[in-house]
mmCIF file of C-alpha atoms and ligand atoms in Angstrom:
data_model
loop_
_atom_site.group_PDB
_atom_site.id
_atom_site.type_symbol
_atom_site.label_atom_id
_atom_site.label_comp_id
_atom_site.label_asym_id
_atom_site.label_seq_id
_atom_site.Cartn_x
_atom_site.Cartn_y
_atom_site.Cartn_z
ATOM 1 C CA UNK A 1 118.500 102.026 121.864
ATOM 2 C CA UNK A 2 118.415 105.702 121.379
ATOM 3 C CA UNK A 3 118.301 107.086 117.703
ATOM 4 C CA UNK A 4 118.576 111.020 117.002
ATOM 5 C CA UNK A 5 118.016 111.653 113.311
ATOM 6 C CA UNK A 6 119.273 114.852 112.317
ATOM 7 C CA UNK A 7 116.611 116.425 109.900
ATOM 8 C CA UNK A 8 113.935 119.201 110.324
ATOM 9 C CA UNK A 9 112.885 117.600 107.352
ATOM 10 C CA UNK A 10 108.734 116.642 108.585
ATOM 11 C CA UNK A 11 108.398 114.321 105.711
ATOM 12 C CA UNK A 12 111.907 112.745 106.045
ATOM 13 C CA UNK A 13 111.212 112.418 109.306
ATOM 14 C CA UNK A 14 107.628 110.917 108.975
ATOM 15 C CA UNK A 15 108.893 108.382 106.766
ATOM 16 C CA UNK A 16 111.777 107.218 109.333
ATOM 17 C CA UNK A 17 109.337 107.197 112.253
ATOM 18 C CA UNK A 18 107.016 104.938 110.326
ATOM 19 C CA UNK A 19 109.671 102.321 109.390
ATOM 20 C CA UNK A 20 111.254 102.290 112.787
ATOM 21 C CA UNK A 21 107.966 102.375 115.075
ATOM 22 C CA UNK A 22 107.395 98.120 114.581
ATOM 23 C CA UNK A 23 111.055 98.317 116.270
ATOM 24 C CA UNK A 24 109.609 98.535 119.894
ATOM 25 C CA UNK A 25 113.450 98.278 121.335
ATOM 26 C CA UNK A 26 114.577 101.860 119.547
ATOM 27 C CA UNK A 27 113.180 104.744 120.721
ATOM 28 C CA UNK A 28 113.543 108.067 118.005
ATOM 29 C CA UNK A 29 113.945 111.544 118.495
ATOM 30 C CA UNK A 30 115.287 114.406 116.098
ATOM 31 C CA UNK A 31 116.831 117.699 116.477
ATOM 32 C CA UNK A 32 114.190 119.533 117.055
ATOM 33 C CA UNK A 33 113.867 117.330 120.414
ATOM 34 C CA UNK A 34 116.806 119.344 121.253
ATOM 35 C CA UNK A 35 116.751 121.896 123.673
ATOM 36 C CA UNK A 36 119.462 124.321 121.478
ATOM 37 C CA UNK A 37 120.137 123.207 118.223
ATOM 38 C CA UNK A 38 120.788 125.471 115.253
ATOM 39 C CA UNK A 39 121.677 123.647 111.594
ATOM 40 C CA UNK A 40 124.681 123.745 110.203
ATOM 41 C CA UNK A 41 125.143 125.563 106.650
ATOM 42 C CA UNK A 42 124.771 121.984 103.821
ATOM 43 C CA UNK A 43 128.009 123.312 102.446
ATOM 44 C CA UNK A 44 129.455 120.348 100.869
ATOM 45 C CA UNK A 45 129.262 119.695 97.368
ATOM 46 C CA UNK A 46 128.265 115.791 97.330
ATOM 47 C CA UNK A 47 125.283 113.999 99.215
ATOM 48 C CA UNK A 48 127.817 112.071 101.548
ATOM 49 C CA UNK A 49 129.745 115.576 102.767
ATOM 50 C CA UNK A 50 126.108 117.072 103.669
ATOM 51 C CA UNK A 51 124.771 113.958 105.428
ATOM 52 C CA UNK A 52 128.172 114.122 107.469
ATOM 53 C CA UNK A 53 128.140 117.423 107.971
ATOM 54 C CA UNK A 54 124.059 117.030 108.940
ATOM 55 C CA UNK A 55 124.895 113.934 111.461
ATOM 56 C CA UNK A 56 128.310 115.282 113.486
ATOM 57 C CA UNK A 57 125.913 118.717 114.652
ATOM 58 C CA UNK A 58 123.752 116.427 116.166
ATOM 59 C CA UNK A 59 126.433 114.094 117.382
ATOM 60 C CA UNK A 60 128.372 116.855 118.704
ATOM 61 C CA UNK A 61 125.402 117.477 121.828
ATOM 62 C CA UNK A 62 124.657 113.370 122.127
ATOM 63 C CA UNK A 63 127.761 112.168 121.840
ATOM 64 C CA UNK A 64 126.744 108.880 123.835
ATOM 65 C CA UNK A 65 123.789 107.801 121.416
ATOM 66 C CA UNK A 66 122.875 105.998 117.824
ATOM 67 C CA UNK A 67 123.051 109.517 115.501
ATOM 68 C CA UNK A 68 121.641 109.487 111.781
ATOM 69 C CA UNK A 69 122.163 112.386 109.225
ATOM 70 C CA UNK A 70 121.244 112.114 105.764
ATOM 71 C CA UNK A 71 121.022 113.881 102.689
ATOM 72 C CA UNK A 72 119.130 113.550 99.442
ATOM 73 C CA UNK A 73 117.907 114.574 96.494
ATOM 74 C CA UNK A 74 116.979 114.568 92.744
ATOM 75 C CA UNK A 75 119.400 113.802 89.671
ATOM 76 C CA UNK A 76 117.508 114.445 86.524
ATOM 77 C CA UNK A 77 119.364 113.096 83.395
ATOM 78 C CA UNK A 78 118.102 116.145 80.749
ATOM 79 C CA UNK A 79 119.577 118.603 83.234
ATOM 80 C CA UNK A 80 122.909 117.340 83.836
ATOM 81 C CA UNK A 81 121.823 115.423 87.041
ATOM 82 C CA UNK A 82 120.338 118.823 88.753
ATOM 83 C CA UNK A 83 119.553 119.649 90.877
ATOM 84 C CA UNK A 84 121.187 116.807 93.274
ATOM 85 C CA UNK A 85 122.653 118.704 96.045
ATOM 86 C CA UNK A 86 120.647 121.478 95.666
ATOM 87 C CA UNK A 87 117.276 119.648 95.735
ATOM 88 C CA UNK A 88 115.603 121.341 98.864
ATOM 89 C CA UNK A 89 116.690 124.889 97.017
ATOM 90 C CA UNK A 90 116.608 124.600 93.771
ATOM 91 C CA UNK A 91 114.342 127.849 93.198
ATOM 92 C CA UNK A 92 116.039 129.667 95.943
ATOM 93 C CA UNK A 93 116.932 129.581 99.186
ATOM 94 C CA UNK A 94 114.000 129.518 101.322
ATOM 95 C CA UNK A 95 111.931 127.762 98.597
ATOM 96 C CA UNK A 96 108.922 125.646 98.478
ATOM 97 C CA UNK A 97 108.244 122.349 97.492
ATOM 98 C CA UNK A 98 105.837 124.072 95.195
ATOM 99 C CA UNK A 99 108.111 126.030 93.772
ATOM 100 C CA UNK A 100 111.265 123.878 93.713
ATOM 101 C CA UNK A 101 108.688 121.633 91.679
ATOM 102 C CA UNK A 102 107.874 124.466 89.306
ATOM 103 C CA UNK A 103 110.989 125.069 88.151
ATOM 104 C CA UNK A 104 111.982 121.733 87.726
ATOM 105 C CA UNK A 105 109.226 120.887 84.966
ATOM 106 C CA UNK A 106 110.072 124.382 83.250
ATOM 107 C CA UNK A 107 113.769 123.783 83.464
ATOM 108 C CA UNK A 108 112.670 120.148 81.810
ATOM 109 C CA UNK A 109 110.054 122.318 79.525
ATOM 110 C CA UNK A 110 113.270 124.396 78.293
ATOM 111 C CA UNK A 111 115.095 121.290 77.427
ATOM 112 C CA UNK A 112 112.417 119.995 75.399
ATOM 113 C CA UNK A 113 113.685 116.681 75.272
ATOM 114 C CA UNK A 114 112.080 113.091 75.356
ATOM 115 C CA UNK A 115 114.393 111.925 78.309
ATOM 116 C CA UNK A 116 112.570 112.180 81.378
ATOM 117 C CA UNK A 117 114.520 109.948 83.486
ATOM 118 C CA UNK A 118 115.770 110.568 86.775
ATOM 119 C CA UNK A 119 116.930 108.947 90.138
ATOM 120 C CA UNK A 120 116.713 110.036 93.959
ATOM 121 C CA UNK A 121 119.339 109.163 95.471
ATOM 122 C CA UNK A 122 120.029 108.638 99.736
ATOM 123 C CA UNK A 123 122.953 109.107 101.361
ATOM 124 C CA UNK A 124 122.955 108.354 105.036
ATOM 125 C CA UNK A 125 125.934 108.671 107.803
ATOM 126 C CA UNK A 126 125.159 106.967 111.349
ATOM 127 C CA UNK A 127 127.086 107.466 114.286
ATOM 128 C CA UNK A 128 128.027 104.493 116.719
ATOM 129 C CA UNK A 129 127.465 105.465 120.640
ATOM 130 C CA UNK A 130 131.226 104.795 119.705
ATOM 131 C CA UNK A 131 131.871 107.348 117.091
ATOM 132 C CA UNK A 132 132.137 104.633 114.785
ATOM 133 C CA UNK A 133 131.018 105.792 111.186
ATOM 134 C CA UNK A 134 128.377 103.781 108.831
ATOM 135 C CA UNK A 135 127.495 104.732 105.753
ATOM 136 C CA UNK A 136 124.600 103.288 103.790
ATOM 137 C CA UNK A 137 123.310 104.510 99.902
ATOM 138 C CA UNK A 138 119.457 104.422 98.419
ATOM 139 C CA UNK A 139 118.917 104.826 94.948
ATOM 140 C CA UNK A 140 115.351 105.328 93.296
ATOM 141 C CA UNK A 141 115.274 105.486 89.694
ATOM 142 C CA UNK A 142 111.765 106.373 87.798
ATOM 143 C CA UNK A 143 110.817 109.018 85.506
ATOM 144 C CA UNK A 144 108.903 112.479 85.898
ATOM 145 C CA UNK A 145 105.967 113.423 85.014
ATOM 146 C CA UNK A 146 104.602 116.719 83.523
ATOM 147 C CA UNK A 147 101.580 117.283 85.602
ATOM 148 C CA UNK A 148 101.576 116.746 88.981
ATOM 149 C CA UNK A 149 99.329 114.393 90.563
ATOM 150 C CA UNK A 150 98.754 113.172 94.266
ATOM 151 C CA UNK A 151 99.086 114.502 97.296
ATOM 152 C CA UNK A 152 100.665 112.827 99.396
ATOM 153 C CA UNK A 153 104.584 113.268 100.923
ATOM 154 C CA UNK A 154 106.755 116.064 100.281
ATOM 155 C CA UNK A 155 109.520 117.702 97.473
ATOM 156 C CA UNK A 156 109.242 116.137 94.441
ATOM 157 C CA UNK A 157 106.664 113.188 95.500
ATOM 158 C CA UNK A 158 103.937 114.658 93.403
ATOM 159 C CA UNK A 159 106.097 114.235 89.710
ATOM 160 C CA UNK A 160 108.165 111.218 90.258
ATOM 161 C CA UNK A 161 107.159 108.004 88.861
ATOM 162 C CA UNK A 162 109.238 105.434 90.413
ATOM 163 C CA UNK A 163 110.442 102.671 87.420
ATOM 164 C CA UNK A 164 107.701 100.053 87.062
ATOM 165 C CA UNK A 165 105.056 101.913 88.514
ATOM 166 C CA UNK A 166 102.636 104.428 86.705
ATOM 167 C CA UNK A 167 101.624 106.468 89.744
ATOM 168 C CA UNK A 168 103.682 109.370 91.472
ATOM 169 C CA UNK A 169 105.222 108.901 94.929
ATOM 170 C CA UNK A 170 102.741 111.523 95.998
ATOM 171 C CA UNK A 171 99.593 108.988 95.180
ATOM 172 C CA UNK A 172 101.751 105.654 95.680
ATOM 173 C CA UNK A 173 101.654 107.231 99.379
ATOM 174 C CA UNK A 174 104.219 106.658 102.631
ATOM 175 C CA UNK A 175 102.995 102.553 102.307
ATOM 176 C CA UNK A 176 104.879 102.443 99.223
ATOM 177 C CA UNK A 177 107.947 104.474 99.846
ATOM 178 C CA UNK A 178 108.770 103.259 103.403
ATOM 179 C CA UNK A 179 109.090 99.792 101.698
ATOM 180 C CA UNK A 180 110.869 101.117 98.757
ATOM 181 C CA UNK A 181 111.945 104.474 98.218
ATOM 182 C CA UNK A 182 115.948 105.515 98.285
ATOM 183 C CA UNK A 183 115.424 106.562 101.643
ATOM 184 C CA UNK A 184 114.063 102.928 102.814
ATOM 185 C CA UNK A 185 116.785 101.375 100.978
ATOM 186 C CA UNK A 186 119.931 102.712 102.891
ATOM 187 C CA UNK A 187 117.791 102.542 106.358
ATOM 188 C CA UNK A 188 117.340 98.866 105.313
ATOM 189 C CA UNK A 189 120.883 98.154 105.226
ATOM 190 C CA UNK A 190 121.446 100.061 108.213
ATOM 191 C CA UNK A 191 118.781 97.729 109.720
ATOM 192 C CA UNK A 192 120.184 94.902 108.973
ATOM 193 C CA UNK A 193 123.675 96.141 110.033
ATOM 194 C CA UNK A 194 121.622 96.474 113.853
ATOM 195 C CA UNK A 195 119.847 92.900 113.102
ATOM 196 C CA UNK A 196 123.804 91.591 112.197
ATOM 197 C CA UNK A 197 125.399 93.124 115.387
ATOM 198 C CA UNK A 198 122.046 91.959 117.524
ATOM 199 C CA UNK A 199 121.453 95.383 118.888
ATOM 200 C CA UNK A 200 117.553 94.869 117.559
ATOM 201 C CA UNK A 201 115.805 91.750 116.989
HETATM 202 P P1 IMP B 1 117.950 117.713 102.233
HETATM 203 O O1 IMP B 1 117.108 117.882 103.443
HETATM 204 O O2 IMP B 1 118.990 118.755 102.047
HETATM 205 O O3 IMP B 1 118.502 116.317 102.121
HETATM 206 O O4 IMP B 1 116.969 117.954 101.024
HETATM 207 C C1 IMP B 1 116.504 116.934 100.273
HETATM 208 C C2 IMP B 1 115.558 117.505 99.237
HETATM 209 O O5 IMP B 1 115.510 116.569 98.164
HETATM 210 C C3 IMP B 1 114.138 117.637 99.777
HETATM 211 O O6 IMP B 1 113.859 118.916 100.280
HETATM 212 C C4 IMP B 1 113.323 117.309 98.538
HETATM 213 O O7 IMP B 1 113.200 118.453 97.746
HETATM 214 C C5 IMP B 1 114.195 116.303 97.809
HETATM 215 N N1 IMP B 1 113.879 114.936 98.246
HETATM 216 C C6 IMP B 1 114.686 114.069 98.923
HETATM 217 N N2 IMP B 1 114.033 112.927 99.173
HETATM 218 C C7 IMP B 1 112.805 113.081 98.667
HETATM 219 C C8 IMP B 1 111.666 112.226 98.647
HETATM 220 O O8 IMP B 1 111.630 111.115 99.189
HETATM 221 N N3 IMP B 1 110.591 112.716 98.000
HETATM 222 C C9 IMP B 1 110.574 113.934 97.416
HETATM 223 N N4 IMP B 1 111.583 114.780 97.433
HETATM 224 C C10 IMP B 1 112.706 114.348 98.057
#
């Protein structure tokens, strides 16, 4: 089988690639495999209207093939569970990781409070070759920290703790989050959904 994953998201993208590579039956390409392709504004207002509105561009030129969209993002308890949606801009529009990061522990400075729990949360929407919509959810909870530390992955990696651990997602490293991360999670449902309906062994 064919999947397209609608991201332009490297280390989303990374991490899918990884998990589905031991899959020798599914071959995976993304939008930027596409000859034309230009992203759709993320103008919903929960994680399930932006991973729709992510997966039907892509489905719209390969209407015939397996299509994945799906959005993410950060829910930090101290700051009324921002910056969710708004994860991949919370310091502006065109902002880095760097700085998204940055004003998440100052916005968590400002607060001054002892709660430093938080949860990343997955939302994915696959297409059927028949149009047939799936919808899978990933939650990570864990804590953040107030240095950064690690370098490995991307967004908020380097300051979340997952619960349990005592290392950030940016030292636990793509080992660790392709088995567990809220991303892993709904791709593990969905690949047990193929597993159910035999399309992969
Ligand atoms: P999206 O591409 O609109 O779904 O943006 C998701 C944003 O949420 C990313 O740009 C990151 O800032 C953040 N995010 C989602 N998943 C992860 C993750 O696994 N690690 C770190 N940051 C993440």
């Amino acid at each position: 089988m064919e999947i397209w994953i609608a991201t332009g998201n490297k280390g989303k993208l990374e991490e899918y690639k990884l998990t589905l590579a031991k899959f020798l039956e599914i071959k995976v390409y993304s939008q930027s495999d596409l000859p034309v392709f230009s992203a759709k504004p993320e103008t919903g207002t929960t994680f399930l209207e932006n991973a729709r509105i992510k997966a039907k561009s892509v489905k719209a030129l390969k209407a015939d093939y397996w299509v994945l969209g799906e959005d993410s993002g950060l829910e930090v308890e101290s700051l009324n569970h921002l910056p969710g949606v708004h994860s991949a801009r919370y310091a502006g529009p065109n902002a880095r990781d760097s700085e998204n990061v940055a004003k998440l522990l100052k916005m968590m400075q400002i607060r001054s409070g002892a709660n430093r729990q938080a949860v990343f949360k997955c939302m994915t929407v696959v297409y059927t070759p028949q149009n047939e919509e799936l919808i899978f959810e990933g939650v990570l909870k864990g804590t953040i920290s107030p240095k950064l530390a690690g370098v490995m992955g991307f967004g908020y990696d380097p300051v979340f703790v997952p619960e349990g651990e005592t290392k950030t997602l940016a030292e636990l490293g793509p080992a660790w989050k392709i088995q567990k991360s809220h991303r892993a999670l709904a791709l593990s449902q969905f690949l047990a959904k193929l597993k159910e309906t035999t399309v992969i062994s």
